[in-house]
GROMACS .gro file of C-alpha atoms in nm:
model
  484
    1MET     CA    1   0.006  -0.432   3.091
    2THR     CA    2  -0.018  -0.391   2.711
    3THR     CA    3   0.334  -0.263   2.692
    4MET     CA    4   0.470  -0.552   2.912
    5ILE     CA    5   0.293  -0.802   2.696
    6ILE     CA    6   0.433  -0.664   2.374
    7LEU     CA    7   0.783  -0.651   2.509
    8LEU     CA    8   0.762  -1.016   2.631
    9THR     CA    9   0.610  -1.131   2.302
   10MET     CA   10   0.893  -0.959   2.103
   11THR     CA   11   1.162  -1.125   2.322
   12MET     CA   12   1.000  -1.455   2.261
   13MET     CA   13   0.961  -1.402   1.881
   14MET     CA   14   1.318  -1.306   1.844
   15THR     CA   15   1.446  -1.614   2.012
   16MET     CA   16   1.240  -1.838   1.768
   17ILE     CA   17   1.238  -1.637   1.432
   18PRO     CA   18   1.004  -1.903   1.271
   19ASN     CA   19   0.951  -1.698   0.962
   20ALA     CA   20   1.308  -1.622   0.876
   21VAL     CA   21   1.483  -1.782   0.583
   22THR     CA   22   1.850  -1.861   0.559
   23GLN     CA   23   1.995  -1.529   0.461
   24THR     CA   24   2.348  -1.445   0.331
   25GLY     CA   25   2.466  -1.119   0.215
   26GLN     CA   26   2.377  -0.756   0.298
   27THR     CA   27   2.092  -0.737   0.058
   28GLY     CA   28   1.789  -0.952  -0.013
   29PHE     CA   29   1.486  -0.954  -0.251
   30PHE     CA   30   1.111  -0.977  -0.185
   31TRP     CA   31   0.811  -0.968  -0.409
   32HIS     CA   32   0.520  -0.731  -0.365
   33VAL     CA   33   0.191  -0.842  -0.521
   34THR     CA   34  -0.138  -0.648  -0.464
   35ASP     CA   35  -0.494  -0.603  -0.585
   36LEU     CA   36  -0.531  -0.931  -0.779
   37HIS     CA   37  -0.914  -0.884  -0.777
   38TYR     CA   38  -1.002  -1.223  -0.929
   39ASP     CA   39  -1.334  -1.224  -1.090
   40PRO     CA   40  -1.482  -1.580  -1.141
   41THR     CA   41  -1.751  -1.440  -1.371
   42TYR     CA   42  -1.506  -1.315  -1.640
   43ASN     CA   43  -1.596  -1.443  -1.984
   44SER     CA   44  -1.408  -1.311  -2.285
   45SER     CA   45  -1.627  -1.491  -2.546
   46GLY     CA   46  -1.987  -1.393  -2.465
   47PRO     CA   47  -2.245  -1.309  -2.744
   48ASP     CA   48  -2.185  -0.934  -2.682
   49GLY     CA   49  -1.810  -0.958  -2.618
   50VAL     CA   50  -1.652  -0.949  -2.286
   51SER     CA   51  -1.871  -0.992  -1.972
   52CYS     CA   52  -1.775  -0.962  -1.613
   53GLY     CA   53  -1.935  -0.853  -1.289
   54GLN     CA   54  -2.172  -0.565  -1.379
   55ARG     CA   55  -2.010  -0.488  -1.717
   56GLN     CA   56  -2.085  -0.608  -2.054
   57GLY     CA   57  -1.932  -0.558  -2.401
   58GLY     CA   58  -1.591  -0.434  -2.514
   59SER     CA   59  -1.277  -0.622  -2.612
   60GLY     CA   60  -1.069  -0.867  -2.418
   61GLY     CA   61  -0.903  -1.194  -2.421
   62PRO     CA   62  -0.777  -1.487  -2.203
   63TYR     CA   63  -0.561  -1.249  -1.985
   64GLY     CA   64  -0.847  -1.007  -1.922
   65SER     CA   65  -0.996  -0.675  -2.027
   66TYR     CA   66  -0.936  -0.317  -1.906
   67LEU     CA   67  -1.311  -0.308  -1.825
   68CYS     CA   68  -1.282  -0.606  -1.596
   69ASP     CA   69  -1.121  -0.749  -1.299
   70SER     CA   70  -0.865  -1.040  -1.339
   71PRO     CA   71  -0.958  -1.369  -1.487
   72TRP     CA   72  -0.780  -1.676  -1.326
   73THR     CA   73  -0.543  -1.691  -1.628
   74LEU     CA   74  -0.415  -1.356  -1.522
   75VAL     CA   75  -0.392  -1.433  -1.155
   76ARG     CA   76  -0.183  -1.754  -1.233
   77SER     CA   77   0.029  -1.573  -1.481
   78SER     CA   78   0.125  -1.305  -1.233
   79ILE     CA   79   0.225  -1.551  -0.965
   80GLN     CA   80   0.415  -1.768  -1.224
   81ALA     CA   81   0.589  -1.463  -1.354
   82MET     CA   82   0.718  -1.385  -1.006
   83LYS     CA   83   0.868  -1.739  -0.987
   84GLU     CA   84   1.021  -1.717  -1.324
   85VAL     CA   85   1.184  -1.380  -1.275
   86ARG     CA   86   1.322  -1.462  -0.936
   87ALA     CA   87   1.216  -1.770  -0.714
   88ASP     CA   88   1.483  -1.731  -0.453
   89VAL     CA   89   1.332  -1.437  -0.262
   90ASP     CA   90   1.340  -1.389   0.118
   91PHE     CA   91   0.967  -1.347   0.143
   92ILE     CA   92   0.662  -1.208  -0.039
   93ILE     CA   93   0.415  -0.928   0.068
   94TRP     CA   94   0.069  -0.969  -0.046
   95THR     CA   95  -0.138  -0.655   0.034
   96GLY     CA   96  -0.496  -0.747  -0.028
   97ASP     CA   97  -0.795  -0.697  -0.248
   98ASP     CA   98  -0.844  -1.039  -0.383
   99THR     CA   99  -1.210  -1.040  -0.486
  100PRO     CA  100  -1.381  -0.840  -0.765
  101HIS     CA  101  -1.502  -0.492  -0.739
  102ASN     CA  102  -1.871  -0.618  -0.739
  103ALA     CA  103  -1.783  -0.814  -0.410
  104ASN     CA  104  -2.114  -0.711  -0.266
  105ASN     CA  105  -2.261  -0.993  -0.480
  106LEU     CA  106  -2.028  -1.237  -0.293
  107SER     CA  107  -2.116  -1.410   0.033
  108LYS     CA  108  -1.846  -1.435   0.306
  109GLU     CA  109  -1.816  -1.795   0.186
  110GLY     CA  110  -1.740  -1.671  -0.174
  111VAL     CA  111  -1.477  -1.426  -0.040
  112THR     CA  112  -1.325  -1.706   0.157
  113GLU     CA  113  -1.306  -1.930  -0.138
  114ILE     CA  114  -1.130  -1.674  -0.350
  115ILE     CA  115  -0.870  -1.602  -0.085
  116ARG     CA  116  -0.824  -1.979  -0.034
  117ASN     CA  117  -0.765  -2.038  -0.402
  118ILE     CA  118  -0.511  -1.765  -0.446
  119THR     CA  119  -0.339  -1.887  -0.121
  120LYS     CA  120  -0.312  -2.240  -0.277
  121GLU     CA  121  -0.175  -2.089  -0.602
  122ILE     CA  122   0.091  -1.896  -0.414
  123LEU     CA  123   0.180  -2.205  -0.207
  124LEU     CA  124   0.204  -2.414  -0.521
  125GLU     CA  125   0.465  -2.171  -0.675
  126PHE     CA  126   0.646  -2.062  -0.364
  127SER     CA  127   0.616  -2.369  -0.133
  128ASN     CA  128   0.929  -2.277   0.067
  129THR     CA  129   0.874  -1.892   0.078
  130THR     CA  130   0.710  -1.721   0.367
  131VAL     CA  131   0.428  -1.489   0.254
  132PHE     CA  132   0.304  -1.181   0.462
  133PRO     CA  133  -0.058  -1.111   0.358
  134VAL     CA  134  -0.296  -0.838   0.477
  135LEU     CA  135  -0.670  -0.780   0.404
  136GLY     CA  136  -0.795  -0.526   0.151
  137ASN     CA  137  -1.120  -0.349   0.174
  138HIS     CA  138  -1.263  -0.584  -0.081
  139ASP     CA  139  -1.173  -0.885   0.117
  140TRP     CA  140  -1.500  -0.885   0.306
  141SER     CA  141  -1.869  -0.902   0.249
  142PRO     CA  142  -2.014  -0.651   0.207
  143LYS     CA  143  -1.703  -0.479   0.084
  144SER     CA  144  -1.530  -0.227   0.311
  145GLN     CA  145  -1.765  -0.287   0.608
  146ILE     CA  146  -1.498  -0.448   0.814
  147PRO     CA  147  -1.554  -0.460   1.188
  148PRO     CA  148  -1.282  -0.374   1.435
  149LYS     CA  149  -1.259  -0.697   1.621
  150ASP     CA  150  -1.381  -1.040   1.709
  151ASP     CA  151  -1.560  -1.113   1.381
  152PRO     CA  152  -1.533  -1.499   1.309
  153PHE     CA  153  -1.423  -1.414   0.949
  154TYR     CA  154  -1.091  -1.290   1.085
  155ALA     CA  155  -1.027  -1.632   1.242
  156THR     CA  156  -1.140  -1.807   0.914
  157ILE     CA  157  -0.878  -1.616   0.713
  158ALA     CA  158  -0.617  -1.675   0.987
  159SER     CA  159  -0.672  -2.050   0.947
  160ILE     CA  160  -0.611  -2.016   0.574
  161TRP     CA  161  -0.291  -1.823   0.623
  162LYS     CA  162  -0.175  -2.043   0.906
  163PRO     CA  163   0.142  -2.165   0.702
  164TRP     CA  164   0.255  -1.800   0.734
  165LEU     CA  165   0.113  -1.658   1.045
  166THR     CA  166   0.326  -1.894   1.254
  167THR     CA  167   0.365  -1.701   1.583
  168THR     CA  168   0.110  -1.734   1.848
  169GLU     CA  169   0.101  -1.340   1.881
  170ALA     CA  170   0.053  -1.295   1.499
  171ASN     CA  171  -0.217  -1.552   1.478
  172ASP     CA  172  -0.397  -1.405   1.788
  173THR     CA  173  -0.391  -1.040   1.680
  174PHE     CA  174  -0.489  -1.120   1.324
  175SER     CA  175  -0.765  -1.342   1.449
  176ARG     CA  176  -0.896  -1.065   1.659
  177SER     CA  177  -0.864  -0.753   1.445
  178GLY     CA  178  -0.654  -0.841   1.124
  179PHE     CA  179  -0.320  -0.688   1.210
  180TYR     CA  180   0.005  -0.861   1.334
  181CYS     CA  181   0.377  -0.843   1.398
  182VAL     CA  182   0.632  -1.111   1.305
  183PRO     CA  183   1.018  -1.125   1.291
  184LEU     CA  184   1.195  -1.135   0.963
  185ASN     CA  185   1.542  -1.173   1.107
  186GLU     CA  186   1.731  -1.079   1.425
  187LYS     CA  187   1.728  -0.716   1.326
  188VAL     CA  188   1.398  -0.653   1.143
  189LEU     CA  189   1.030  -0.702   1.215
  190LEU     CA  190   0.738  -0.704   0.979
  191VAL     CA  191   0.421  -0.527   1.081
  192GLY     CA  192   0.105  -0.595   0.877
  193LEU     CA  193  -0.177  -0.349   0.946
  194ASN     CA  194  -0.554  -0.346   0.886
  195THR     CA  195  -0.599   0.014   0.758
  196ASN     CA  196  -0.928  -0.080   0.623
  197LEU     CA  197  -1.051  -0.002   0.972
  198LEU     CA  198  -0.952   0.371   0.896
  199TYR     CA  199  -1.108   0.384   0.549
  200ASP     CA  200  -1.385   0.654   0.499
  201SER     CA  201  -1.596   0.397   0.321
  202ASN     CA  202  -1.620   0.183   0.633
  203GLN     CA  203  -1.938   0.285   0.809
  204ILE     CA  204  -1.886   0.051   1.099
  205THR     CA  205  -1.576   0.227   1.233
  206ALA     CA  206  -1.688   0.584   1.145
  207SER     CA  207  -1.742   0.694   1.506
  208MET     CA  208  -1.484   0.499   1.680
  209PRO     CA  209  -1.174   0.670   1.828
  210ASP     CA  210  -0.928   0.380   1.764
  211PRO     CA  211  -1.094   0.073   1.577
  212GLY     CA  212  -0.954  -0.243   1.712
  213ASN     CA  213  -0.715  -0.054   1.925
  214GLN     CA  214  -0.477  -0.070   1.623
  215LEU     CA  215  -0.320   0.275   1.643
  216GLN     CA  216  -0.225   0.236   2.008
  217TRP     CA  217  -0.103  -0.119   1.929
  218LEU     CA  218   0.113   0.017   1.649
  219ASP     CA  219   0.255   0.295   1.865
  220ASP     CA  220   0.341   0.047   2.132
  221THR     CA  221   0.490  -0.203   1.883
  222LEU     CA  222   0.715   0.058   1.714
  223THR     CA  223   0.822   0.194   2.056
  224LYS     CA  224   0.930  -0.144   2.173
  225ALA     CA  225   1.117  -0.200   1.844
  226LYS     CA  226   1.302   0.113   1.906
  227ASP     CA  227   1.385  -0.003   2.259
  228LYS     CA  228   1.519  -0.327   2.136
  229ALA     CA  229   1.719  -0.158   1.847
  230LEU     CA  230   1.495  -0.327   1.585
  231LYS     CA  231   1.385  -0.191   1.244
  232VAL     CA  232   1.039  -0.244   1.092
  233ILE     CA  233   0.902  -0.304   0.754
  234LEU     CA  234   0.539  -0.182   0.759
  235ILE     CA  235   0.277  -0.317   0.512
  236SER     CA  236  -0.094  -0.253   0.468
  237HIS     CA  237  -0.353  -0.206   0.190
  238VAL     CA  238  -0.521   0.131   0.209
  239PRO     CA  239  -0.264   0.421   0.238
  240PRO     CA  240  -0.295   0.761   0.404
  241GLY     CA  241  -0.292   1.079   0.196
  242GLN     CA  242  -0.439   1.173  -0.136
  243PHE     CA  243  -0.510   0.958  -0.445
  244GLU     CA  244  -0.275   1.116  -0.713
  245LYS     CA  245  -0.514   1.073  -1.000
  246HIS     CA  246  -0.805   1.270  -0.839
  247ARG     CA  247  -0.796   1.625  -0.729
  248THR     CA  248  -1.007   1.575  -0.409
  249LYS     CA  249  -1.018   1.200  -0.329
  250HIS     CA  250  -0.855   1.060  -0.011
  251TRP     CA  251  -0.909   0.726   0.178
  252PHE     CA  252  -0.872   0.776   0.547
  253ARG     CA  253  -1.121   0.981   0.759
  254PRO     CA  254  -0.939   1.302   0.845
  255TYR     CA  255  -0.865   1.241   1.205
  256TYR     CA  256  -0.735   0.896   1.136
  257ASN     CA  257  -0.513   1.040   0.863
  258GLN     CA  258  -0.365   1.300   1.098
  259ILE     CA  259  -0.288   1.046   1.364
  260PHE     CA  260  -0.150   0.793   1.125
  261VAL     CA  261   0.092   1.045   0.974
  262GLU     CA  262   0.188   1.160   1.321
  263LEU     CA  263   0.282   0.805   1.407
  264LEU     CA  264   0.485   0.772   1.090
  265ARG     CA  265   0.678   1.092   1.183
  266LYS     CA  266   0.722   0.993   1.544
  267HIS     CA  267   0.856   0.652   1.451
  268SER     CA  268   1.041   0.728   1.129
  269PRO     CA  269   1.382   0.627   1.272
  270VAL     CA  270   1.243   0.271   1.331
  271LEU     CA  271   1.069   0.246   0.985
  272GLY     CA  272   1.292   0.076   0.741
  273SER     CA  273   1.042   0.082   0.454
  274ILE     CA  274   0.659   0.106   0.410
  275HIS     CA  275   0.448  -0.056   0.129
  276PHE     CA  276   0.087  -0.014   0.030
  277GLY     CA  277  -0.154  -0.115  -0.249
  278HIS     CA  278  -0.519  -0.005  -0.311
  279HIS     CA  279  -0.454   0.270  -0.569
  280HIS     CA  280  -0.385   0.026  -0.862
  281THR     CA  281  -0.126   0.279  -0.971
  282ASP     CA  282   0.250   0.313  -0.919
  283SER     CA  283   0.358   0.603  -0.694
  284PHE     CA  284   0.528   0.704  -0.365
  285ARG     CA  285   0.483   0.955  -0.081
  286LEU     CA  286   0.699   1.163   0.138
  287PHE     CA  287   0.675   1.287   0.495
  288TYR     CA  288   0.873   1.536   0.711
  289ASP     CA  289   0.978   1.639   1.056
  290ASP     CA  290   0.851   1.951   1.236
  291LYS     CA  291   1.129   2.159   1.059
  292GLY     CA  292   1.037   2.044   0.711
  293LYS     CA  293   1.315   1.794   0.666
  294THR     CA  294   1.226   1.490   0.464
  295ILE     CA  295   1.245   1.195   0.713
  296GLY     CA  296   1.030   0.919   0.549
  297SER     CA  297   0.869   0.780   0.238
  298PHE     CA  298   0.651   0.501   0.132
  299PHE     CA  299   0.575   0.310  -0.189
  300ILE     CA  300   0.243   0.225  -0.348
  301ALA     CA  301   0.260  -0.078  -0.581
  302PRO     CA  302   0.043  -0.114  -0.893
  303SER     CA  303  -0.219  -0.386  -0.913
  304VAL     CA  304  -0.249  -0.707  -1.100
  305THR     CA  305  -0.602  -0.629  -1.208
  306PRO     CA  306  -0.622  -0.396  -1.517
  307TRP     CA  307  -0.979  -0.272  -1.420
  308GLU     CA  308  -1.072   0.063  -1.529
  309THR     CA  309  -1.193   0.254  -1.213
  310THR     CA  310  -1.547   0.383  -1.218
  311LEU     CA  311  -1.458   0.662  -0.961
  312PRO     CA  312  -1.596   0.989  -1.115
  313ASP     CA  313  -1.356   1.267  -1.207
  314VAL     CA  314  -1.044   1.056  -1.228
  315MET     CA  315  -0.753   1.250  -1.417
  316GLY     CA  316  -0.620   1.066  -1.717
  317GLY     CA  317  -0.633   0.694  -1.791
  318ALA     CA  318  -0.867   0.501  -1.559
  319GLY     CA  319  -0.700   0.162  -1.598
  320ASN     CA  320  -0.349   0.016  -1.588
  321ASN     CA  321  -0.148  -0.287  -1.718
  322PRO     CA  322  -0.098  -0.560  -1.472
  323GLY     CA  323   0.210  -0.540  -1.254
  324VAL     CA  324   0.412  -0.729  -0.988
  325ARG     CA  325   0.711  -0.567  -0.800
  326LEU     CA  326   1.052  -0.699  -0.705
  327VAL     CA  327   1.207  -0.510  -0.424
  328GLU     CA  328   1.575  -0.533  -0.327
  329TYR     CA  329   1.620  -0.438   0.042
  330LEU     CA  330   1.878  -0.412   0.308
  331ARG     CA  331   1.851  -0.704   0.539
  332SER     CA  332   1.996  -0.512   0.835
  333ASP     CA  333   1.721  -0.253   0.847
  334GLY     CA  334   1.460  -0.329   0.588
  335SER     CA  335   1.527  -0.019   0.374
  336VAL     CA  336   1.466  -0.021  -0.003
  337VAL     CA  337   1.775  -0.052  -0.215
  338ASN     CA  338   1.606  -0.066  -0.548
  339ILE     CA  339   1.283  -0.157  -0.717
  340ARG     CA  340   1.226  -0.350  -1.041
  341GLN     CA  341   0.874  -0.321  -1.158
  342PHE     CA  342   0.741  -0.586  -1.399
  343TYR     CA  343   0.418  -0.564  -1.613
  344LEU     CA  344   0.217  -0.740  -1.877
  345ASN     CA  345   0.118  -0.556  -2.190
  346LEU     CA  346  -0.253  -0.675  -2.173
  347THR     CA  347  -0.342  -0.582  -2.523
  348LYS     CA  348  -0.050  -0.768  -2.675
  349ALA     CA  349  -0.084  -1.065  -2.438
  350ASN     CA  350  -0.443  -1.125  -2.554
  351GLU     CA  351  -0.320  -1.120  -2.917
  352GLU     CA  352  -0.013  -1.339  -2.902
  353PRO     CA  353   0.219  -1.519  -2.647
  354THR     CA  354   0.374  -1.245  -2.436
  355SER     CA  355   0.600  -1.243  -2.132
  356TRP     CA  356   0.593  -1.019  -1.838
  357THR     CA  357   0.866  -0.764  -1.891
  358GLU     CA  358   1.057  -0.511  -1.693
  359ALA     CA  359   0.883  -0.180  -1.686
  360TYR     CA  360   1.175  -0.008  -1.509
  361ASN     CA  361   1.463  -0.032  -1.273
  362ALA     CA  362   1.388   0.257  -1.038
  363LYS     CA  363   1.752   0.383  -0.972
  364SER     CA  364   1.845   0.383  -1.344
  365PHE     CA  365   1.509   0.493  -1.479
  366PHE     CA  366   1.490   0.797  -1.269
  367GLY     CA  367   1.858   0.860  -1.234
  368LEU     CA  368   1.871   0.808  -0.849
  369ASP     CA  369   2.175   0.754  -0.642
  370ASP     CA  370   1.968   0.555  -0.393
  371MET     CA  371   1.610   0.511  -0.277
  372THR     CA  372   1.623   0.714   0.042
  373PRO     CA  373   1.358   0.970   0.121
  374THR     CA  374   1.612   1.251   0.048
  375SER     CA  375   1.670   1.122  -0.298
  376LEU     CA  376   1.304   1.074  -0.359
  377LYS     CA  377   1.245   1.441  -0.246
  378LYS     CA  378   1.501   1.553  -0.503
  379LEU     CA  379   1.324   1.337  -0.767
  380VAL     CA  380   0.979   1.512  -0.707
  381ASP     CA  381   1.151   1.855  -0.693
  382ARG     CA  382   1.278   1.780  -1.048
  383MET     CA  383   0.943   1.653  -1.157
  384TRP     CA  384   0.790   1.995  -1.089
  385THR     CA  385   0.993   2.159  -1.380
  386ASP     CA  386   1.134   1.873  -1.593
  387ASP     CA  387   0.859   1.778  -1.840
  388ALA     CA  388   1.049   1.469  -1.976
  389LEU     CA  389   1.103   1.345  -1.624
  390PHE     CA  390   0.740   1.395  -1.517
  391GLY     CA  391   0.627   1.230  -1.840
  392LYS     CA  392   0.836   0.906  -1.751
  393TYR     CA  393   0.683   0.900  -1.398
  394TYR     CA  394   0.333   0.948  -1.541
  395ALA     CA  395   0.375   0.675  -1.803
  396ILE     CA  396   0.472   0.414  -1.535
  397ASN     CA  397   0.199   0.540  -1.299
  398GLY     CA  398  -0.034   0.336  -1.505
  399LEU     CA  399   0.229   0.091  -1.633
  400PHE     CA  400   0.204   0.221  -1.988
  401PHE     CA  401  -0.180   0.188  -1.996
  402ASP     CA  402  -0.206   0.442  -2.274
  403PRO     CA  403   0.145   0.528  -2.429
  404ASN     CA  404  -0.010   0.804  -2.636
  405GLU     CA  405  -0.188   0.979  -2.349
  406LYS     CA  406  -0.105   1.347  -2.300
  407TRP     CA  407  -0.084   1.482  -1.956
  408SER     CA  408  -0.185   1.835  -1.854
  409GLU     CA  409  -0.016   2.074  -1.594
  410GLU     CA  410  -0.312   2.026  -1.367
  411TYR     CA  411  -0.219   1.651  -1.371
  412ARG     CA  412   0.135   1.734  -1.272
  413VAL     CA  413   0.014   1.957  -0.979
  414VAL     CA  414  -0.215   1.696  -0.840
  415HIS     CA  415   0.037   1.413  -0.864
  416CYS     CA  416   0.328   1.611  -0.719
  417CYS     CA  417   0.120   1.773  -0.437
  418ALA     CA  418  -0.016   1.410  -0.347
  419ILE     CA  419   0.341   1.284  -0.329
  420GLU     CA  420   0.464   1.576  -0.110
  421GLU     CA  421   0.173   1.633   0.116
  422LEU     CA  422   0.002   1.365   0.322
  423ASP     CA  423  -0.179   1.606   0.538
  424TYR     CA  424  -0.520   1.689   0.369
  425SER     CA  425  -0.510   2.064   0.436
  426ASN     CA  426  -0.157   2.100   0.315
  427TYR     CA  427  -0.239   1.900  -0.005
  428THR     CA  428  -0.531   2.135  -0.077
  429ALA     CA  429  -0.304   2.438  -0.019
  430CYS     CA  430  -0.039   2.297  -0.242
  431VAL     CA  431  -0.283   2.241  -0.526
  432ASP     CA  432  -0.428   2.589  -0.489
  433ARG     CA  433  -0.080   2.746  -0.498
  434HIS     CA  434   0.038   2.558  -0.798
  435SER     CA  435  -0.286   2.532  -1.008
  436PRO     CA  436  -0.251   2.674  -1.358
  437SER     CA  437  -0.556   2.889  -1.294
  438ALA     CA  438  -0.368   3.063  -1.018
  439ALA     CA  439  -0.108   3.194  -1.256
  440SER     CA  440  -0.148   3.464  -1.531
  441GLY     CA  441  -0.134   3.324  -1.885
  442GLY     CA  442  -0.214   2.975  -1.774
  443ASP     CA  443   0.139   2.888  -1.657
  444PRO     CA  444   0.173   2.736  -1.307
  445VAL     CA  445   0.339   2.923  -1.023
  446HIS     CA  446   0.572   2.718  -0.807
  447LEU     CA  447   0.546   2.903  -0.495
  448PRO     CA  448   0.738   2.837  -0.166
  449LYS     CA  449   0.629   2.541   0.046
  450THR     CA  450   0.405   2.579   0.350
  451THR     CA  451   0.583   2.717   0.647
  452THR     CA  452   0.693   2.487   0.907
  453ALA     CA  453   0.448   2.619   1.162
  454SER     CA  454   0.140   2.563   0.932
  455ARG     CA  455   0.277   2.231   0.793
  456TYR     CA  456   0.294   2.070   1.136
  457ASN     CA  457   0.079   2.237   1.402
  458ALA     CA  458   0.153   2.064   1.724
  459ALA     CA  459  -0.145   2.214   1.891
  460ALA     CA  460  -0.375   2.080   1.617
  461ALA     CA  461  -0.211   1.737   1.651
  462ALA     CA  462  -0.270   1.740   2.022
  463ALA     CA  463  -0.633   1.853   1.986
  464VAL     CA  464  -0.690   1.556   1.747
  465ALA     CA  465  -0.530   1.319   1.989
  466THR     CA  466  -0.763   1.459   2.266
  467ILE     CA  467  -1.067   1.410   2.041
  468VAL     CA  468  -0.975   1.064   1.938
  469PHE     CA  469  -0.817   0.921   2.248
  470GLY     CA  470  -0.982   1.133   2.516
  471ARG     CA  471  -1.205   0.848   2.625
  472ARG     CA  472  -0.901   0.641   2.717
  473GLY     CA  473  -0.733   0.909   2.937
  474GLN     CA  474  -0.459   1.172   2.933
  475THR     CA  475  -0.182   0.920   2.988
  476THR     CA  476  -0.261   0.719   2.681
  477ARG     CA  477  -0.302   1.015   2.463
  478ARG     CA  478   0.042   1.163   2.574
  479ALA     CA  479   0.209   0.824   2.520
  480LEU     CA  480   0.084   0.806   2.172
  481PHE     CA  481   0.212   1.137   2.054
  482PHE     CA  482   0.494   1.230   2.267
  483GLY     CA  483   0.649   0.910   2.396
  484ILE     CA  484   0.549   0.966   2.766
   0.00000   0.00000   0.00000
């Protein structure tokens, strides 16, 4: 029944295409903005200096402070900068986290008001552009404790985003569980997920096999896209895998992570591109088939907020300069052609009038022929041994947060292993192999990669599927992993 409904819905959507814009040419552009984290309490002229949320003191100015989340001046500036750089984009993706990090002090009404105000600002600057938004883990009260379905708050946000969630199916699934699918054009769909349901800080979903039925819905949706020869752009807030600035921090619960990565692998031919936020940093990830061939990648966009994280044991600078991202993509399949990343030098902006400037053009900055997973794999292979190249990547990871910061070999190991290994056990093995402490004389050893058998253990994947989907029967479990 679920499969038939999805197939019928897709057929109806493709005849209407209400979100599509008039598109000419093979490539188009879209903006990616994420993690605005607007803090209404920000004050740059208090008696003890800057004050915001739970922090007091330090330096700052009208555009914010590295100790704080975004003032409204910065939120507006980021959206206006997008319009000034390129107004004629096909669409915008907005990947969540709109409230401050002390969002537990906000009621749901407070969260709603912030989302509504940012929505109005985007509509003001991009009145004729469709925006595809998703919720972040901070877009709830209390933060991260997001239920799997049927909370009235989902419907409240859906009503705010009604100008963009224009299909009945998208409005219904978002109002129920915070995820949706809409057509971009006759060849490409956009899928917005609620990966906050898979987040290890979400205690509500901790013991649920498939919160909100989202994983099965995703599998069904991507399967039907394949059957109809469609491609998919996938967006969400929290990504799978490891945080590249921390040796041991990941976001998904382990069983969710394995299932999600298996879904990416299974449906890689359908996935044109994948985009996340949450990290506040600028990075990318790779995934592989069962023979170790690189078959997919995804991009993590840096945040607008410059907030220095309070996460213990972060490696290197804890903050970043504000950023917004312009993506050139192929309209026929949603794949990324190039990325132009823009940023605001916060220190300079607080001292004098300063424009948002281009941090890099990805292809020229990294010397890439294209942005395919194969080229990105070659890039990270070079980063392992090319100090200057890794140094360039490390500088833009925080958008030049501290131009004078020195990185260590341990930093390189954690970053490169996080990029290459979405699986938690393989990431740990990668770090252990390449750690400077594992080599004599303090030099890192770049050992051969994990074998195919250990990298992708089909029996382990099936066991996880049994544990997570066992309550729903053998047929569903087999359909999810093996297309049966």
